[in-house]
Coordinates of C-alpha atoms and ligand atoms in Angstrom, one line a residue:
M52 CA 84.8 113.6 118.0
A53 CA 87.9 111.1 117.3
L54 CA 90.9 112.5 118.3
L55 CA 92.4 112.0 115.3
E56 CA 90.6 111.8 112.0
V57 CA 92.5 111.0 108.5
R58 CA 90.1 111.3 105.4
D59 CA 90.9 110.5 101.9
L60 CA 94.8 111.2 102.4
H61 CA 97.0 111.3 99.2
V62 CA 100.6 112.0 99.2
G63 CA 102.6 112.4 96.4
F64 CA 106.1 113.1 95.2
P65 CA 107.0 114.8 92.0
V66 CA 108.7 112.3 89.7
A67 CA 110.0 113.2 86.0
G68 CA 107.3 116.1 85.6
R69 CA 104.5 114.0 87.1
M70 CA 102.9 113.5 90.7
V71 CA 103.7 109.9 92.0
E72 CA 100.7 109.0 94.8
V73 CA 102.4 107.0 97.4
V74 CA 99.4 107.6 99.6
R75 CA 96.3 107.0 97.7
G76 CA 93.2 107.9 99.8
V77 CA 93.5 106.5 103.0
T78 CA 90.6 107.1 105.7
F79 CA 90.9 106.1 109.6
S80 CA 90.3 107.5 112.9
I81 CA 92.0 107.1 116.4
E82 CA 89.7 107.5 119.4
A83 CA 91.2 109.0 122.7
G84 CA 93.2 106.5 124.4
E85 CA 93.1 104.2 121.2
A86 CA 96.2 101.9 120.2
L87 CA 96.0 101.5 116.5
G88 CA 98.1 99.6 114.4
L89 CA 99.5 100.5 110.9
V90 CA 100.7 97.5 108.9
G91 CA 101.6 96.3 105.5
E92 CA 104.6 95.4 103.8
S93 CA 107.8 97.7 103.0
G94 CA 106.5 100.5 100.8
S95 CA 102.8 100.2 101.5
G96 CA 102.6 104.1 102.8
K97 CA 102.7 103.7 106.4
S98 CA 105.6 106.3 107.1
Q99 CA 104.3 108.7 104.2
T100 CA 100.8 108.6 106.2
A101 CA 102.2 109.3 109.6
L102 CA 104.8 112.0 108.2
A103 CA 102.0 113.9 106.4
I104 CA 99.7 113.6 109.8
L105 CA 102.8 115.6 111.5
R106 CA 103.5 118.0 108.6
L107 CA 106.8 116.3 108.3
L108 CA 107.0 115.1 104.7
R109 CA 110.3 115.7 103.0
H110 CA 110.1 118.4 100.4
P111 CA 109.0 117.8 97.6
G112 CA 106.6 115.4 98.7
R113 CA 103.4 116.6 100.1
V114 CA 99.6 116.1 100.7
T115 CA 97.8 116.5 97.5
R116 CA 94.1 115.8 98.7
G117 CA 92.5 114.8 102.1
S118 CA 92.3 116.1 105.6
V119 CA 93.9 115.4 109.0
R120 CA 92.1 116.7 111.6
F121 CA 93.4 116.6 115.6
E122 CA 90.9 117.2 118.2
G123 CA 88.8 118.7 115.5
R124 CA 91.2 121.1 114.0
E125 CA 92.5 120.7 110.5
L126 CA 96.1 120.1 110.3
T127 CA 96.9 120.1 106.6
T128 CA 96.1 124.0 106.2
A129 CA 97.5 124.8 109.7
S130 CA 100.5 127.6 109.9
E131 CA 104.1 125.9 110.6
A132 CA 104.1 127.9 113.9
A133 CA 100.8 126.0 115.0
M134 CA 102.1 122.8 114.1
R135 CA 105.7 123.6 115.6
S136 CA 104.0 123.9 119.0
L137 CA 101.8 121.0 118.4
R138 CA 104.5 118.7 117.6
G139 CA 106.4 117.6 120.6
S140 CA 103.3 118.7 122.9
S141 CA 99.9 116.9 121.9
L142 CA 101.1 115.0 119.4
S143 CA 104.3 113.0 119.3
I144 CA 106.3 110.8 117.2
V145 CA 109.4 108.4 117.5
F146 CA 111.0 106.8 114.8
Q147 CA 112.8 103.4 114.2
D148 CA 116.2 104.7 114.7
A149 CA 116.9 106.2 117.9
L150 CA 120.3 107.8 117.1
S151 CA 119.1 110.0 114.4
G152 CA 116.2 111.3 116.7
L153 CA 119.3 112.6 119.3
N154 CA 122.2 114.9 119.0
P155 CA 125.2 113.1 119.5
V156 CA 127.1 116.2 120.9
F157 CA 124.9 117.0 123.6
P158 CA 123.9 115.1 127.2
I159 CA 120.6 113.3 127.1
G160 CA 119.6 115.8 129.9
T161 CA 120.4 118.6 127.7
Q162 CA 118.2 117.7 124.7
L163 CA 115.3 116.5 127.0
T164 CA 115.5 119.5 129.0
D165 CA 115.2 121.8 126.1
V166 CA 112.2 119.9 124.6
I167 CA 110.3 120.5 127.8
M168 CA 111.4 124.0 128.4
A169 CA 110.4 124.5 124.8
H170 CA 106.7 123.1 125.1
R171 CA 105.8 123.6 128.8
G172 CA 107.4 127.2 129.6
L173 CA 109.0 126.1 132.7
S174 CA 112.4 127.3 134.0
R175 CA 115.3 125.1 133.5
R176 CA 115.3 124.1 137.0
A177 CA 111.6 122.6 136.7
A178 CA 112.3 121.5 133.3
R179 CA 115.4 119.4 134.4
D180 CA 112.9 117.6 137.1
A181 CA 110.4 116.8 134.6
A182 CA 113.2 115.4 132.7
V183 CA 114.2 113.4 135.4
E184 CA 110.5 112.2 135.9
A185 CA 110.2 111.6 132.5
L186 CA 113.5 108.9 132.4
G187 CA 111.9 107.5 135.3
L188 CA 108.7 107.1 133.5
V189 CA 110.5 105.3 130.7
G190 CA 112.0 102.5 133.3
I191 CA 115.6 104.4 133.1
R192 CA 117.1 103.9 136.9
D193 CA 119.6 106.5 138.4
A194 CA 117.8 108.9 136.1
A195 CA 119.3 112.2 137.6
G196 CA 122.8 110.5 137.4
R197 CA 122.3 109.7 133.8
L198 CA 121.2 113.3 132.4
G199 CA 125.0 114.2 131.6
Q200 CA 125.8 111.3 129.7
Y201 CA 125.9 111.2 125.9
P202 CA 123.8 108.9 123.5
H203 CA 126.6 106.9 122.8
Q204 CA 126.7 105.6 126.4
F205 CA 123.5 104.2 126.1
S206 CA 122.6 100.9 124.7
G207 CA 120.2 100.8 121.5
G208 CA 117.2 99.9 123.9
M209 CA 118.0 102.8 126.1
R210 CA 118.4 105.3 123.6
Q211 CA 115.1 104.2 122.4
R212 CA 113.6 104.7 126.1
V213 CA 115.2 108.2 126.0
L214 CA 113.6 109.3 122.9
I215 CA 110.2 107.8 124.1
A216 CA 110.9 109.8 127.3
M217 CA 111.4 112.7 125.0
A218 CA 108.3 112.1 123.1
V219 CA 106.1 111.9 126.2
A220 CA 107.7 114.1 128.5
C221 CA 105.4 116.6 127.7
R222 CA 102.2 114.7 128.1
P223 CA 101.1 114.1 124.4
K224 CA 97.4 113.0 123.8
L225 CA 98.8 110.7 120.9
L226 CA 102.1 109.2 120.2
I227 CA 103.0 108.1 116.8
A228 CA 105.5 105.2 116.9
D229 CA 106.9 104.3 113.5
E230 CA 108.6 100.9 113.7
P231 CA 110.1 101.8 117.1
T232 CA 111.5 98.3 117.8
T233 CA 112.9 97.1 114.5
A234 CA 116.4 98.5 114.8
L235 CA 116.5 96.2 118.4
D236 CA 116.8 92.7 119.2
V237 CA 113.9 90.6 119.9
T238 CA 114.0 90.9 123.9
V239 CA 114.3 94.5 123.7
Q240 CA 111.9 95.1 121.1
A241 CA 109.5 92.8 123.6
Q242 CA 110.6 95.4 126.5
I243 CA 109.9 98.5 124.3
V244 CA 106.0 97.2 123.4
A245 CA 105.5 96.4 126.9
L246 CA 107.0 100.2 127.9
L247 CA 104.6 101.6 125.4
H248 CA 101.9 99.4 126.7
D249 CA 102.2 100.6 130.1
L250 CA 102.8 104.3 129.1
R251 CA 99.3 104.2 127.3
A252 CA 97.8 103.1 130.5
R253 CA 99.6 105.5 132.9
L254 CA 99.0 108.3 130.9
G255 CA 95.9 107.5 128.8
L256 CA 97.9 108.3 125.5
A257 CA 96.5 106.9 122.1
L258 CA 98.8 105.3 119.9
L259 CA 99.3 104.7 116.3
F260 CA 101.8 102.0 116.2
I261 CA 103.4 101.5 112.9
T262 CA 104.9 97.9 112.1
H263 CA 105.8 94.9 109.7
N264 CA 105.3 92.9 113.0
L265 CA 102.0 91.6 113.4
D266 CA 102.9 89.7 116.5
L267 CA 103.9 92.7 118.5
M268 CA 101.0 94.8 117.1
A269 CA 98.8 92.3 118.3
E270 CA 100.1 92.6 122.2
I271 CA 99.3 96.3 122.3
C272 CA 96.9 97.2 119.1
D273 CA 92.8 97.5 119.6
R274 CA 92.5 97.8 116.1
A275 CA 94.6 97.6 112.9
V276 CA 94.5 99.2 109.6
V277 CA 96.1 97.2 106.8
L278 CA 97.8 99.3 104.2
Y279 CA 98.7 97.9 100.5
G280 CA 100.0 100.1 97.9
G281 CA 99.1 103.3 99.4
M282 CA 95.6 102.1 100.1
M283 CA 93.7 101.1 103.0
M284 CA 92.7 97.4 102.7
E285 CA 91.1 96.6 105.8
D286 CA 90.4 98.2 109.0
A287 CA 89.5 95.8 112.1
P288 CA 90.0 95.1 115.6
V289 CA 92.9 93.2 116.1
G290 CA 91.0 90.1 117.5
A291 CA 88.5 90.1 114.5
L292 CA 91.3 90.5 112.2
F293 CA 93.7 87.7 113.1
A294 CA 90.2 85.2 113.6
A295 CA 88.5 86.0 110.4
P296 CA 90.5 88.4 108.0
L297 CA 87.9 89.8 105.5
Q298 CA 90.5 91.3 102.5
P299 CA 92.6 88.7 100.4
Y300 CA 95.9 90.8 101.1
S301 CA 95.1 90.7 104.9
R302 CA 94.8 87.1 104.7
A303 CA 98.0 86.8 103.1
L304 CA 99.9 88.9 105.2
L305 CA 98.4 86.7 108.1
E306 CA 99.9 83.8 106.7
C307 CA 102.9 85.1 106.4
V308 CA 103.5 85.1 110.2
P309 CA 105.5 82.6 111.2
R310 CA 103.9 80.0 113.5
L311 CA 104.8 77.7 116.1
G312 CA 106.9 74.9 114.6
D313 CA 108.0 77.0 111.9
R314 CA 112.0 76.8 111.4
A315 CA 113.1 79.7 113.2
G316 CA 113.1 82.9 111.5
S317 CA 111.4 81.5 108.4
L318 CA 109.1 83.8 106.4
R319 CA 106.6 82.7 104.2
P320 CA 106.5 86.1 101.4
I321 CA 103.5 86.8 99.4
E322 CA 104.1 85.4 96.0
G323 CA 104.6 88.1 93.4
A324 CA 106.3 91.5 93.3
S325 CA 105.4 94.2 95.5
P326 CA 103.6 97.2 93.9
V327 CA 105.7 99.9 92.6
P328 CA 104.2 103.6 93.1
G329 CA 103.5 105.4 89.7
R330 CA 102.9 102.5 88.2
L331 CA 99.7 100.9 89.7
G332 CA 96.5 100.9 87.4
P333 CA 93.1 102.3 88.6
G334 CA 92.1 99.2 90.1
C335 CA 93.0 97.2 93.3
P336 CA 96.5 97.4 93.7
F337 CA 96.6 93.8 94.8
E338 CA 95.2 92.4 91.7
P339 CA 98.6 91.0 90.2
R340 CA 98.9 88.6 93.5
C341 CA 95.6 88.0 94.0
G342 CA 94.3 84.5 93.9
V343 CA 90.4 85.4 94.0
A344 CA 90.6 88.5 91.9
L345 CA 87.5 89.3 89.7
D346 CA 87.2 91.0 86.1
R347 CA 86.4 94.4 87.4
C348 CA 89.5 94.4 90.0
A349 CA 92.1 95.7 87.5
A350 CA 90.0 98.2 86.2
E351 CA 88.0 99.8 89.1
R352 CA 88.8 100.7 92.9
P353 CA 87.1 98.3 95.2
P354 CA 84.7 100.6 97.3
E355 CA 85.3 100.7 101.2
Q356 CA 82.6 99.0 102.7
R357 CA 81.2 98.0 106.4
R358 CA 81.2 94.7 107.3
G359 CA 80.4 94.2 111.3
D360 CA 83.1 96.0 112.7
H361 CA 85.4 95.6 109.7
R362 CA 85.9 98.1 107.2
V363 CA 87.0 96.5 103.8
A364 CA 88.3 97.8 100.3
C365 CA 87.7 94.5 98.1
W366 CA 85.3 93.6 95.2
A367 CA 85.1 90.0 96.3
A368 CA 84.0 91.1 99.9
A369 CA 81.6 93.8 98.3
S370 CA 77.7 92.8 98.2
Ligands
ATP291 N1 111.5 111.2 98.3 C1 110.6 110.4 97.9 N2 110.6 110.4 96.4 C2 109.8 109.5 95.9 N3 109.3 108.3 96.7 C3 109.1 108.0 97.7 C4 110.1 109.3 98.6 N4 110.0 109.0 99.8 C5 109.3 107.6 99.8 N5 108.7 107.3 98.7 C6 108.1 106.0 98.4 O1 106.5 106.4 99.3 C7 106.2 104.9 99.1 C8 105.9 104.6 100.7 O2 106.7 104.8 101.3 P1 106.8 104.6 103.0 O3 108.0 105.1 103.6 O4 105.5 105.6 103.6 O5 107.0 103.1 103.3 P2 106.3 102.2 104.3 O6 105.1 101.4 104.6 O7 106.6 103.1 105.5 O8 107.6 101.1 104.1 P3 108.6 100.4 105.3 O9 107.9 99.3 105.8 O10 109.6 100.3 104.5 O11 108.9 101.4 106.4 C9 107.8 103.9 99.1 O12 107.2 103.4 97.8 C10 108.6 104.9 98.8 O13 109.2 104.4 97.9
SF4_292 S1 89.5 93.9 94.9 FE1 89.8 92.1 93.7 S2 92.1 91.9 93.6 FE2 91.5 93.2 95.2 S3 91.8 91.9 96.9 FE3 89.5 92.0 96.3 S4 89.4 90.3 94.8 FE4 91.4 90.5 95.2
MG293 MG1 108.2 103.0 107.1

C-alpha cells in the first residue's frame, strides 16, 4: 500500500453559477520515504492538488470527484477533527511564503512549542526541548537562545527553516513543500533544498515537492508528475523524464530549462497562451500549443497509459 494515493482527483470552484474545474482527474501515488516532484507551469493545478490532499482548499473551492488515501484511510470524507489531528502530525505542509506561516506577534519558540504540545501531548517544558531539537535539526545554531526571537528577526531563509522545523517537529510521514524556495535568492534556495534532502534521509520522510524549477526538483526527487491544465501529462522517474520525456508538453517544459551557455536567467517560454480553466475543451489541454497534435486531440481526452516506467497521457504516445 502506498503512503499517499490520489485517484482521479477533481477540484472545482463555482464561477458565475457553474463549476470550473482546475484539477481534472489527477492520479498519482507516493511510497513511504519517496520524494515526488509535482511540476508544471503557473496555474496548472499544483497548489490546488496539495490543498485538496490536506483538505485546506479555500471556500468555495472543493473536491468534486476522486479520492485521497493516506495510509489507506480516505481523507476526502474524514471528519474535520480527524484532519486537524493529521495535519501537522503525520502530514505537514510548508508554503512558499514563510512570513504568512508565522505569526508576527509571537516569538518563534511559542509558536513551535504550541504546535508540538497540540500534536504530541507533551508538557510545555518537554515541548520546549523538542522545539530546540527541531530547530537544531533544520540547522539553526544557538536554537535555545533564538526561541525568544520574533519572525522579523530572522532572514527569509532562516524563517523558511523555522517553518520547516515546525512542519517536521512532530515527525510527519509526508511533507508537502509548495514552492518552498521561490521567494528566496538562489544560494539560499540551494541550501533549503539541501536541508529537505537531508531531513528526508534522517527522518525517513516522504516528500511531495512542488516547483517550477526542474533543476531543484531533479536534485531531490526520485520521480516527477507533470501537470498541465489540471491534468497529469506524464509520471516518470526523474532521470528517465530528463533523458527521454515521452509527452510533448514534458518535452516543451524541459526545453525551457536554461542550459549552460544560455544568457544568465534567460527563459525560453513555451509558445502560445497558457490554458484558462473553464475554457478548456474535452480533449488534451495542450492541443492548442502542441506541434504534433492529431485530429482527435482536441475532441477526446488522451487516455493514461504505461510506457515502461512512465505513465503518459497523450494520443501521440498511445499504442
Ligand atoms: N479561488 C479561486 N477561484 C477560482 N479559481 C481559482 C481559485 N484559486 C485558484 N484558482 C485557479 O486554479 C488554477 C490552478 O491554480 P493553482 O494555484 O493550483 O496553480 P499552480 O500550479 O499552483 O500555479 P503556481 O505555479 O502559480 O503556484 C489557476 O488557474 C487558478 O487561477
Ligand atoms: S494528446 Fe495530442 S495535443 Fe496532447 S500532447 Fe499528445 S499529441 Fe499533443
Ligand atoms: Mg502554486
